mmCIF file of C-alpha atoms in Angstrom:
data_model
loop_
_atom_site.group_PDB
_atom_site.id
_atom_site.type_symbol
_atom_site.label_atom_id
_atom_site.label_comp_id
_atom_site.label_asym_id
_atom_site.label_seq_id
_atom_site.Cartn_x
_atom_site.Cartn_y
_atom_site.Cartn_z
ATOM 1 C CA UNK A 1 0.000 0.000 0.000
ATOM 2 C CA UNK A 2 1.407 3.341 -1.557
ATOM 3 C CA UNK A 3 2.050 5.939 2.121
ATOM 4 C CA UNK A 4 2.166 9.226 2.149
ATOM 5 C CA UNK A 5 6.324 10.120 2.975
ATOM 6 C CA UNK A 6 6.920 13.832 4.266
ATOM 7 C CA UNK A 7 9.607 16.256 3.888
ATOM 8 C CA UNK A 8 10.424 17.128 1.039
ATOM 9 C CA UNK A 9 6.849 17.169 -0.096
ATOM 10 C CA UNK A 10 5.642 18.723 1.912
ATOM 11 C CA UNK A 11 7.650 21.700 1.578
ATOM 12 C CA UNK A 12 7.092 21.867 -2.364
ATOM 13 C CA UNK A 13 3.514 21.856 -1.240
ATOM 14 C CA UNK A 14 4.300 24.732 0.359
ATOM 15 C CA UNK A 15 6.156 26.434 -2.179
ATOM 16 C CA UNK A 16 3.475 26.093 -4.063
ATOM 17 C CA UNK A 17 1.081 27.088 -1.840
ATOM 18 C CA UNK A 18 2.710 30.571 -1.161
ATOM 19 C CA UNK A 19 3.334 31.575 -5.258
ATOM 20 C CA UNK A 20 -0.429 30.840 -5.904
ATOM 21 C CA UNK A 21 -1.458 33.136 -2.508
ATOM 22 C CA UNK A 22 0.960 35.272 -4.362
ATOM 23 C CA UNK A 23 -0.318 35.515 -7.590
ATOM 24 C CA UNK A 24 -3.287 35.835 -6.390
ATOM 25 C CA UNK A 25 -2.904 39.234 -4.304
ATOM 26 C CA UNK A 26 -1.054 40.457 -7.168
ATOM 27 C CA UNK A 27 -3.955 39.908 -9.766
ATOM 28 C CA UNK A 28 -6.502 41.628 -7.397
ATOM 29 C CA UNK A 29 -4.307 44.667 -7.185
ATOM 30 C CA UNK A 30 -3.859 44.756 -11.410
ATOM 31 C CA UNK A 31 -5.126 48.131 -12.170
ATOM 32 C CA UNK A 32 -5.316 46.780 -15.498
ATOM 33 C CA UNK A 33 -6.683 43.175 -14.574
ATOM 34 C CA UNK A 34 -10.578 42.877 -15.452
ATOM 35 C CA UNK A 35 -11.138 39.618 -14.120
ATOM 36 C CA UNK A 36 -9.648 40.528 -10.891
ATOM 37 C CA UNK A 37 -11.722 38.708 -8.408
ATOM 38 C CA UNK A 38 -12.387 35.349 -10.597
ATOM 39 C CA UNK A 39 -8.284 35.223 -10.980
ATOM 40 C CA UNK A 40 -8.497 36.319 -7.098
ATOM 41 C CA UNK A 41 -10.643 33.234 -6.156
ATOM 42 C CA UNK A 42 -9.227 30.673 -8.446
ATOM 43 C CA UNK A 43 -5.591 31.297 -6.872
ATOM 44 C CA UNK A 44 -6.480 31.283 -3.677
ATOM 45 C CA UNK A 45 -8.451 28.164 -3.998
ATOM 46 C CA UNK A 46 -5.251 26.427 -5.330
ATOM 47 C CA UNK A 47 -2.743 28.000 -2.636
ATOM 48 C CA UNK A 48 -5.470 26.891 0.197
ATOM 49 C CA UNK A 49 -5.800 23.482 -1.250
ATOM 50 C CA UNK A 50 -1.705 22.738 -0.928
ATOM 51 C CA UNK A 51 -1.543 24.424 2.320
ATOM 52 C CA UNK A 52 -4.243 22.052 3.632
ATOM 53 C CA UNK A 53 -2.192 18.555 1.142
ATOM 54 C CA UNK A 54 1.011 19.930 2.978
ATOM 55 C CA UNK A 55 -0.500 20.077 6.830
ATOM 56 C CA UNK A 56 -2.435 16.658 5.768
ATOM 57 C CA UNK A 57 0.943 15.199 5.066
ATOM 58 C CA UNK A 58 2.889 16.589 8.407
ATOM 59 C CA UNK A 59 -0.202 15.191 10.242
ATOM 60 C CA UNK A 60 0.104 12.105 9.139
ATOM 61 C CA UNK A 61 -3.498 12.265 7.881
ATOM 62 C CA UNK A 62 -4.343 10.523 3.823
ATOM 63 C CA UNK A 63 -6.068 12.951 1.372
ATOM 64 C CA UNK A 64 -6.089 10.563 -1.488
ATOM 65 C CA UNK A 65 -9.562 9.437 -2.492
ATOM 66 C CA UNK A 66 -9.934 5.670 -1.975
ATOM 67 C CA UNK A 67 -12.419 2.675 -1.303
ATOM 68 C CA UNK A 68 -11.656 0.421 1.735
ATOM 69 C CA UNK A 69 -14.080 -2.839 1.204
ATOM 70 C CA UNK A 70 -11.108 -5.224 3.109
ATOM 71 C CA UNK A 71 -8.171 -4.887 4.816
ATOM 72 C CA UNK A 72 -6.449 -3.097 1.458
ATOM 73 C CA UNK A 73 -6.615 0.412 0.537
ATOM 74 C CA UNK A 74 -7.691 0.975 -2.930
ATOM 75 C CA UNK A 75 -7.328 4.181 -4.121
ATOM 76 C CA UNK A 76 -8.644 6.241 -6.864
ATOM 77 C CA UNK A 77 -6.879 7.538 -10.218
ATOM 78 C CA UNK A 78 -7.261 10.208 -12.877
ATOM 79 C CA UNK A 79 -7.629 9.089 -16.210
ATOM 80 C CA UNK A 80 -4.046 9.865 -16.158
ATOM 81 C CA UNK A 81 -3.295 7.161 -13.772
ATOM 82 C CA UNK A 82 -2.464 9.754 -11.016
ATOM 83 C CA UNK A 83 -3.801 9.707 -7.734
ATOM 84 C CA UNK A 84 -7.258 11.710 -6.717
ATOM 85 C CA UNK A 85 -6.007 14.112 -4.296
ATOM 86 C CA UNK A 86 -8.858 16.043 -2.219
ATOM 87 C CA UNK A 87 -10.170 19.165 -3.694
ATOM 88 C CA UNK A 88 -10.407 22.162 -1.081
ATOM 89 C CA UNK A 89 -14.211 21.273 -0.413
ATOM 90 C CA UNK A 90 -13.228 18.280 0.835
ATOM 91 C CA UNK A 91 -10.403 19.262 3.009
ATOM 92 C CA UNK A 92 -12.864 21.819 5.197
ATOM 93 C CA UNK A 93 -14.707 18.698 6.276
ATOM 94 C CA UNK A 94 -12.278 16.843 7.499
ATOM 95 C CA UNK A 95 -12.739 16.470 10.824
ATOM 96 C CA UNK A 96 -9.135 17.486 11.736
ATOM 97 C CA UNK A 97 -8.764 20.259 9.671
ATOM 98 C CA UNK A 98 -7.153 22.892 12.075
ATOM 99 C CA UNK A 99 -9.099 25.787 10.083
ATOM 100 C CA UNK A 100 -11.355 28.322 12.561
ATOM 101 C CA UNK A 101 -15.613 27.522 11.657
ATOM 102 C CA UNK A 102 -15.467 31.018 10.276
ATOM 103 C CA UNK A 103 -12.443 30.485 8.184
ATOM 104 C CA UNK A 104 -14.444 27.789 6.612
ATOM 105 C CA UNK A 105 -17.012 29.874 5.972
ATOM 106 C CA UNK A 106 -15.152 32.157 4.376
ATOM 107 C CA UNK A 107 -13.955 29.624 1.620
ATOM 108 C CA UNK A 108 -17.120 28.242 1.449
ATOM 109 C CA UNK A 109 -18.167 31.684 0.213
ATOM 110 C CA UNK A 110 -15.654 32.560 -2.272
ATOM 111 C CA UNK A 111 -16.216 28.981 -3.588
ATOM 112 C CA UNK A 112 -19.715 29.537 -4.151
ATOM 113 C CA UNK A 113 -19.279 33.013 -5.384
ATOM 114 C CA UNK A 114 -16.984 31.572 -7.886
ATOM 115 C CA UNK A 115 -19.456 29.228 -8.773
ATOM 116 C CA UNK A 116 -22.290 32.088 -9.325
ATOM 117 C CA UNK A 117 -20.022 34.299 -11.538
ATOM 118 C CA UNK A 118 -18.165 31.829 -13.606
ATOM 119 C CA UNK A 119 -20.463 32.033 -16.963
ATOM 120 C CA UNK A 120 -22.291 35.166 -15.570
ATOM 121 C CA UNK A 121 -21.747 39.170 -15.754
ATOM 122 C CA UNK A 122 -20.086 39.651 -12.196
ATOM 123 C CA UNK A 123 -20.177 43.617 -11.938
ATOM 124 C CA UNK A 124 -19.839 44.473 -8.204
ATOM 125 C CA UNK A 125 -18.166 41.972 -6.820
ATOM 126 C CA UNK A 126 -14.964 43.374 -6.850
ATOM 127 C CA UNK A 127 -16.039 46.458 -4.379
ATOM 128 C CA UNK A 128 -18.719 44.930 -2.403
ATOM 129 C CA UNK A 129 -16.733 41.270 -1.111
ATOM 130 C CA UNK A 130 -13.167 43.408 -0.418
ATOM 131 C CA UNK A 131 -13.609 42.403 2.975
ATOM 132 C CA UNK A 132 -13.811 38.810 2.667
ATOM 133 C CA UNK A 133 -11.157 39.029 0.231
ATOM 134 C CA UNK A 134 -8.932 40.486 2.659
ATOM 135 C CA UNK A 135 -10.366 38.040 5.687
ATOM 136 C CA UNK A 136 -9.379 34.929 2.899
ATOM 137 C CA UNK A 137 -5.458 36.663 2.835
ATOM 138 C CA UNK A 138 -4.793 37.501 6.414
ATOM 139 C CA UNK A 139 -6.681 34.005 7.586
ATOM 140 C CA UNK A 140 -4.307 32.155 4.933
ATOM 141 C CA UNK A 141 -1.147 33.998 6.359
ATOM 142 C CA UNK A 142 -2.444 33.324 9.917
ATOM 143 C CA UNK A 143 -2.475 29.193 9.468
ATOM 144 C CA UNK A 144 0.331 29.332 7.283
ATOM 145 C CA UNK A 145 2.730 30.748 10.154
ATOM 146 C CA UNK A 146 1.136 29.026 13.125
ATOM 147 C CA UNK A 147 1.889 25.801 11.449
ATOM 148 C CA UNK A 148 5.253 25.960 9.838
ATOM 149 C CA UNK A 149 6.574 28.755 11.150
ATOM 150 C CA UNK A 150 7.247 32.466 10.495
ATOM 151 C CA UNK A 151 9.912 31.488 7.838
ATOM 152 C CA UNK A 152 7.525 30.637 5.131
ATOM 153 C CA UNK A 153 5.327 34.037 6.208
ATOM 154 C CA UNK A 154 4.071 36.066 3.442
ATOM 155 C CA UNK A 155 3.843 39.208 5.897
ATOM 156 C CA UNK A 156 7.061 41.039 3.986
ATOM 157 C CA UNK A 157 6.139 39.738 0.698
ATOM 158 C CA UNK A 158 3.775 42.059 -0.476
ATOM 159 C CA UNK A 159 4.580 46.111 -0.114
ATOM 160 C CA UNK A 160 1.750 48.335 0.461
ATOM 161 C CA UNK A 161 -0.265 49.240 -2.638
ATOM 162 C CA UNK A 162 -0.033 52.627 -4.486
ATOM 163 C CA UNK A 163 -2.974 54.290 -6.318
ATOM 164 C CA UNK A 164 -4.164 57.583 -8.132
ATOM 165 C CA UNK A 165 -6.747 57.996 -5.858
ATOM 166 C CA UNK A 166 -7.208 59.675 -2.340
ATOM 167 C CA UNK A 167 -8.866 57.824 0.478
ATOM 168 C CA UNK A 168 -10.682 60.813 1.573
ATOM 169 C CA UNK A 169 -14.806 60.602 2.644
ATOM 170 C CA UNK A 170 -16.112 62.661 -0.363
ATOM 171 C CA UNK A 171 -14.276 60.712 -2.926
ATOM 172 C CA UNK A 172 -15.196 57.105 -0.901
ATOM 173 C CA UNK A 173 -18.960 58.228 -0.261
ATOM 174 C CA UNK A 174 -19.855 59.527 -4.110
ATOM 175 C CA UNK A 175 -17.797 56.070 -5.496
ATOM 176 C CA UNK A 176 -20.824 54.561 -7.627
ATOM 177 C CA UNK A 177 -21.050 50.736 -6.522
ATOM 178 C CA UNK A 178 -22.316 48.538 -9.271
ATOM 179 C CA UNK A 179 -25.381 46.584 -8.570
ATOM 180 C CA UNK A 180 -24.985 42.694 -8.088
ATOM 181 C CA UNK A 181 -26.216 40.306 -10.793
ATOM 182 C CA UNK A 182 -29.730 38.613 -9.412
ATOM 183 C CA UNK A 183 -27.993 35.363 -9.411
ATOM 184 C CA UNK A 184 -25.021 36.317 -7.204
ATOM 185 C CA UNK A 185 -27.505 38.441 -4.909
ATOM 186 C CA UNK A 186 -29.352 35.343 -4.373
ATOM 187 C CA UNK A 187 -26.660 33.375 -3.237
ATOM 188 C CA UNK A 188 -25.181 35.869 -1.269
ATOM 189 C CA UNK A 189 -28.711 36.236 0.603
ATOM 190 C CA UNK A 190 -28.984 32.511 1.100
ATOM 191 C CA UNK A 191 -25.557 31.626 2.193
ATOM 192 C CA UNK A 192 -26.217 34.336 4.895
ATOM 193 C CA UNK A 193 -29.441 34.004 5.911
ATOM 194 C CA UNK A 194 -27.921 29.830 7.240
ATOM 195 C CA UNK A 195 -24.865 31.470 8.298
ATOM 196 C CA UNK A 196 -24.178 31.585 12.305
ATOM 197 C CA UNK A 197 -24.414 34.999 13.479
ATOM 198 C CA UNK A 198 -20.770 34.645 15.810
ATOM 199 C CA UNK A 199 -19.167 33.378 12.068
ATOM 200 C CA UNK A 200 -20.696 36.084 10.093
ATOM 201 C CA UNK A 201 -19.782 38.741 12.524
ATOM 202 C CA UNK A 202 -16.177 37.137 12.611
ATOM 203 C CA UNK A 203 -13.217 39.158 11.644
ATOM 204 C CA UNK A 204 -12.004 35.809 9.858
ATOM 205 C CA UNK A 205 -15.006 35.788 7.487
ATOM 206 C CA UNK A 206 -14.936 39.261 6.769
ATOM 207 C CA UNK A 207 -12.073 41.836 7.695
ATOM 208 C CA UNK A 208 -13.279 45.782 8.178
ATOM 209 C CA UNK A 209 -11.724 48.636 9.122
ATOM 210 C CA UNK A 210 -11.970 52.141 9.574
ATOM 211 C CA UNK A 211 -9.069 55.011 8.550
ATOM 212 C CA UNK A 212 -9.874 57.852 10.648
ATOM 213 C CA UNK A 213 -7.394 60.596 8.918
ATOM 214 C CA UNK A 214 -5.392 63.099 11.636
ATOM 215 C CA UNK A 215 -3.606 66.025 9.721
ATOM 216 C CA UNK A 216 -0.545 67.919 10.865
ATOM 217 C CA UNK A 217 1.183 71.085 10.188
ATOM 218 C CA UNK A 218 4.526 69.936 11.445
ATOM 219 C CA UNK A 219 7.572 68.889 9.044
ATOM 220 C CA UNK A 220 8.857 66.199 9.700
ATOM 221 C CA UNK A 221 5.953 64.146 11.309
ATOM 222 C CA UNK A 222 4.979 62.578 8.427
ATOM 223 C CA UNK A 223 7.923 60.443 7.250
ATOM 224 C CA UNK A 224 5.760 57.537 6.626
ATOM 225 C CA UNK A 225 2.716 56.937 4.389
ATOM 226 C CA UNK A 226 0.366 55.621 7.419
ATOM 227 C CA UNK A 227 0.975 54.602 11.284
ATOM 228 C CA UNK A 228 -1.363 52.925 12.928
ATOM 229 C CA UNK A 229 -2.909 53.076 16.608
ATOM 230 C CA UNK A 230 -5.777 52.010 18.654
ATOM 231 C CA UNK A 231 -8.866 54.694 18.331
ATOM 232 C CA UNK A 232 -9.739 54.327 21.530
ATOM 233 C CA UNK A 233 -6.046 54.690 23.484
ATOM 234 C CA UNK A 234 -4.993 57.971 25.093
ATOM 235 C CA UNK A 235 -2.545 58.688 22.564
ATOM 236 C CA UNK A 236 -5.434 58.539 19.751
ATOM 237 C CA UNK A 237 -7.077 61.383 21.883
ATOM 238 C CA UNK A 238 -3.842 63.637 22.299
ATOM 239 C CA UNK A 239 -1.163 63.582 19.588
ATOM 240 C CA UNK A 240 -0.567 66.358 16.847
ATOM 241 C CA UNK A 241 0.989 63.723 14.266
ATOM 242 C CA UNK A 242 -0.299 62.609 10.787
ATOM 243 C CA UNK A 243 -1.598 59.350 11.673
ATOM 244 C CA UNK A 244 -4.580 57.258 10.259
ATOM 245 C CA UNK A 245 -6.209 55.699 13.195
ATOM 246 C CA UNK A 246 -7.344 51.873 13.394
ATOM 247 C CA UNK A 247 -10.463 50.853 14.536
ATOM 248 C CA UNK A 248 -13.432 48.437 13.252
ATOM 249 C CA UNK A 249 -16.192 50.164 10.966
ATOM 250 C CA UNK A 250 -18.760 47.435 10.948
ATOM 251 C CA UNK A 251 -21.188 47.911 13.780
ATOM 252 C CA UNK A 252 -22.499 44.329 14.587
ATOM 253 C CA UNK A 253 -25.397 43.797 12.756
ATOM 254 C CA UNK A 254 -28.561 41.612 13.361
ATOM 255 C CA UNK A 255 -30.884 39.594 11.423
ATOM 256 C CA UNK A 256 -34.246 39.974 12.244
ATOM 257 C CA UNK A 257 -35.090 36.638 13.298
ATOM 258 C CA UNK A 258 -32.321 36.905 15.939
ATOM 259 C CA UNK A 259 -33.801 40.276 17.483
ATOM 260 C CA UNK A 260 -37.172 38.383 17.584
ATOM 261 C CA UNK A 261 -35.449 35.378 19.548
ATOM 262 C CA UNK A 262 -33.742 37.845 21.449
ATOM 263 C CA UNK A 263 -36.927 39.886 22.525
ATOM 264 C CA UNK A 264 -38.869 36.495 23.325
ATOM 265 C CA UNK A 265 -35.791 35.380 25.886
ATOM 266 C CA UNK A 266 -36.101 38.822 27.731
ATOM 267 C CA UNK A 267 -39.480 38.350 28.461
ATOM 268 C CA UNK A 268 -41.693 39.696 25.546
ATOM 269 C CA UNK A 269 -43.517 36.216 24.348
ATOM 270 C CA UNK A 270 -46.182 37.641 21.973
ATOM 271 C CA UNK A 271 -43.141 39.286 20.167
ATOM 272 C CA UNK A 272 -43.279 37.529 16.416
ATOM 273 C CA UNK A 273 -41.956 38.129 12.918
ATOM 274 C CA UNK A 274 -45.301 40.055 12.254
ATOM 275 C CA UNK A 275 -44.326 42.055 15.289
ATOM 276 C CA UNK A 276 -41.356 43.132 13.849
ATOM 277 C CA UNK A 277 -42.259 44.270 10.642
ATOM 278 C CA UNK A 278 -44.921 46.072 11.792
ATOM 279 C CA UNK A 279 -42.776 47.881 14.153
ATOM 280 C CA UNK A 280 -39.917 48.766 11.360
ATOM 281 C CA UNK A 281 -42.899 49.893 9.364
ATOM 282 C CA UNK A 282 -44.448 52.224 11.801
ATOM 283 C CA UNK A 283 -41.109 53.748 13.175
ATOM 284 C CA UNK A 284 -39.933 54.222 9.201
ATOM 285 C CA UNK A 285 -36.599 51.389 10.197
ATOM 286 C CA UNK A 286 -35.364 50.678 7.043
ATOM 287 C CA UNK A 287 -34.935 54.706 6.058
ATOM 288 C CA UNK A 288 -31.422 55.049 5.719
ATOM 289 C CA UNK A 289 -30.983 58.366 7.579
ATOM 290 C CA UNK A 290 -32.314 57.159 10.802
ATOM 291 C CA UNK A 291 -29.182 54.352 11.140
ATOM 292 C CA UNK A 292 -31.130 51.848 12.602
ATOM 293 C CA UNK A 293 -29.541 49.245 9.739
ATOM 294 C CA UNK A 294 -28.285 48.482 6.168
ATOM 295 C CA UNK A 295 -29.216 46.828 3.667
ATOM 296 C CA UNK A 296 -26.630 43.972 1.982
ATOM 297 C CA UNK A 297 -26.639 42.077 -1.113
ATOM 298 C CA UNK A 298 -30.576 42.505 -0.983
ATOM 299 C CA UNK A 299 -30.940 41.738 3.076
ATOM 300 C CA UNK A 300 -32.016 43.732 5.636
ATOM 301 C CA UNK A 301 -29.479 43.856 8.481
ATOM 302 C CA UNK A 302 -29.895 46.081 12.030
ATOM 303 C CA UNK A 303 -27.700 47.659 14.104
ATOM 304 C CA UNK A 304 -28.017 47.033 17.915
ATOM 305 C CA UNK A 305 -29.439 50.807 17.856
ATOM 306 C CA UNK A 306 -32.485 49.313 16.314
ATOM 307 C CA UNK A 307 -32.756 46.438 19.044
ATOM 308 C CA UNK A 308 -32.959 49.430 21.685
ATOM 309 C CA UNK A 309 -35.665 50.516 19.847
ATOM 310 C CA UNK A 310 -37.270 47.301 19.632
ATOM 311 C CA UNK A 311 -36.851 46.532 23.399
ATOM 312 C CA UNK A 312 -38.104 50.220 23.775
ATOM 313 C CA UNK A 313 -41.008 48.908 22.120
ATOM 314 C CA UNK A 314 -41.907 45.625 24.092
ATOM 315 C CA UNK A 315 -41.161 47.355 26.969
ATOM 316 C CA UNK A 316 -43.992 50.428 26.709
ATOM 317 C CA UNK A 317 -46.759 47.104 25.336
ATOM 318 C CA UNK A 318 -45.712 45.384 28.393
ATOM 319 C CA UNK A 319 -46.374 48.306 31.004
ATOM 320 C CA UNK A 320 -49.788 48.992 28.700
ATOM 321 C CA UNK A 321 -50.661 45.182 29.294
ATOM 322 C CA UNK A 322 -49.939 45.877 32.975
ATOM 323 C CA UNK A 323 -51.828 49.165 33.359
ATOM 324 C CA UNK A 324 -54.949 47.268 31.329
ATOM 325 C CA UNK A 325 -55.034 44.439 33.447
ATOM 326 C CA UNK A 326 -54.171 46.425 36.484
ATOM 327 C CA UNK A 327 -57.776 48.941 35.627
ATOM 328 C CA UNK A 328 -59.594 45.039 35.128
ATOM 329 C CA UNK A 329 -59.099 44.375 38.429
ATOM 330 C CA UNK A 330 -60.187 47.041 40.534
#
């Protein structure tokens, strides 16, 4: 019976892996590249699936298809006569796969969006999925190092990326985004409507951040391109420098069955679906100016300021219940 020998293998695996993450990052940030995010997702897909070959093969774990009917091994071959190695798919549900659930999920997406756009018009995708682009890099860089080591890191690889364009809020808020195609909006609404709420919220599914620009008048303080700090340390509050500061954009956001779970485990019962909508209907919830959510990829998602409102709600019916049943009774 043919066994899996490592070494060697395992780190051409890895070479392998690392020029396909690569190539990848480097397609994506083509200027001139139209197809950046199918290129984007096909790489990535390849440089994922040798990582996972080459950790199979230090774990001492077989990816090679087979059938096992006796004692023998018998396993399957390419019309080429090669062995059938696992495809990416398969690797996530291996039950020893050392990837974080939302990791998974974040492959899981890019493999279905992949899927969706492959013989269709794919116009938005590029803008609207950055974030989980970004999550699928610094997740792949995170595994890579915690299991071989920071000598096969991609951190210095990659310089930062220059472009004609200023990352300043006018420029960023008038940016037309293209509308997704109704296939891709579909799957994007169904593969997050089953999605668990701690995954989807994960910085490992999607990455966000917020660069909150500080200008200076002194020479000399601006040496480098960006520094970054905490927003919410005591230097962020005091210093006169040019710095961009780091901090998460994404408020959480909700699903509306959650909030309805949510209001029914802090007491509020008669709380339903119907309940809901009525409520976002009355109070005008999905008007954008009132920031009480968003809408994404053709779902309605709310901010926790909208569960205050909510619980608001339930509260004032409750204490109306009381006060009825209260004037019953004498």
């Amino acid at each position: 019976m043919p066994r899996l020998r490592r070494g060697p293998i395992t780190c051409d695996l890895l070479v392998k892996s690392r020029e396909a993450a690569m190539q990848a990052v480097q397609a994506f940030n083509n200027p001139l590249a139209t197809f950046r995010t199918e290129a984007f997702i096909v790489l990535m897909v390849i440089s994922w699936t040798y990582l996972m070959h080459a950790y199979f093969r230090k774990a001492g774990i077989e990816y090679r298809y087979y059938d096992q009917k006796t004692m023998r091994k018998r396993f399957h071959l390419t019309q080429g006569g090669t062995y059938r190695y696992w495809e990416l798919e398969r690797c996530l549900i291996e039950e020893k796969c050392p990837l974080d659930p939302a990791m998974k999920s974040n492959l899981r997406f890019l493999i279905g969006l992949r899927h969706e756009i492959e013989h269709h018009q794919s116009a938005g995708v590029d803008e609207q999925f950055a974030g989980r682009y970004l999550a699928c890099c610094l997740n792949y860089e995170r595994v890579l190092v915690e299991q071989f080591g920071d000598k096969f890191s991609l951190g210095t690889a990659l310089g930062y990326v220059l472009q004609f364009r200023d990352l300043t809020a006018p420029i960023l808020a008038t940016e037309a985004k293209n509308p997704l195609p109704a296939e891709v909006a579909r799957y994007v609404q169904q593969f997050e409507s089953e999605l668990p709420e701690d995954e989807f919220q994960s910085p490992y599914f999607s990455y966000r951040l917020l660069f909150v620009r500080k200008l200076t008048s002194k020479r000399g303080q601006a040496d480098r391109a960006i520094e970054f700090i905490s927003a919410d340390s005591d230097l962020a509050k005091t210093i006169d420098k040019d710095y961009w500061v780091l901090r998460e954009v994404e408020r959480p956001k909700h699903r509306a069955s959650e909030i309805v779970k949510m209001m029914k485990a802090e007491g509020f019962p008669w709380f339903t679906m119907g309940s809901h909508t009525a409520l976002w209907r009355e109070l005008d919830g999905k008007n954008p100016g009132k920031g009480y959510g968003i809408g994404i990829a053709g779902q309605w998602l709310w901010y926790d300021k909208w569960i205050d409102a909510v619980r608001a709600s339930c509260k004032a019916d409750l204490q109306r219940q009381e006060l009825i049943e209260s004037v019953i009774k004498n």
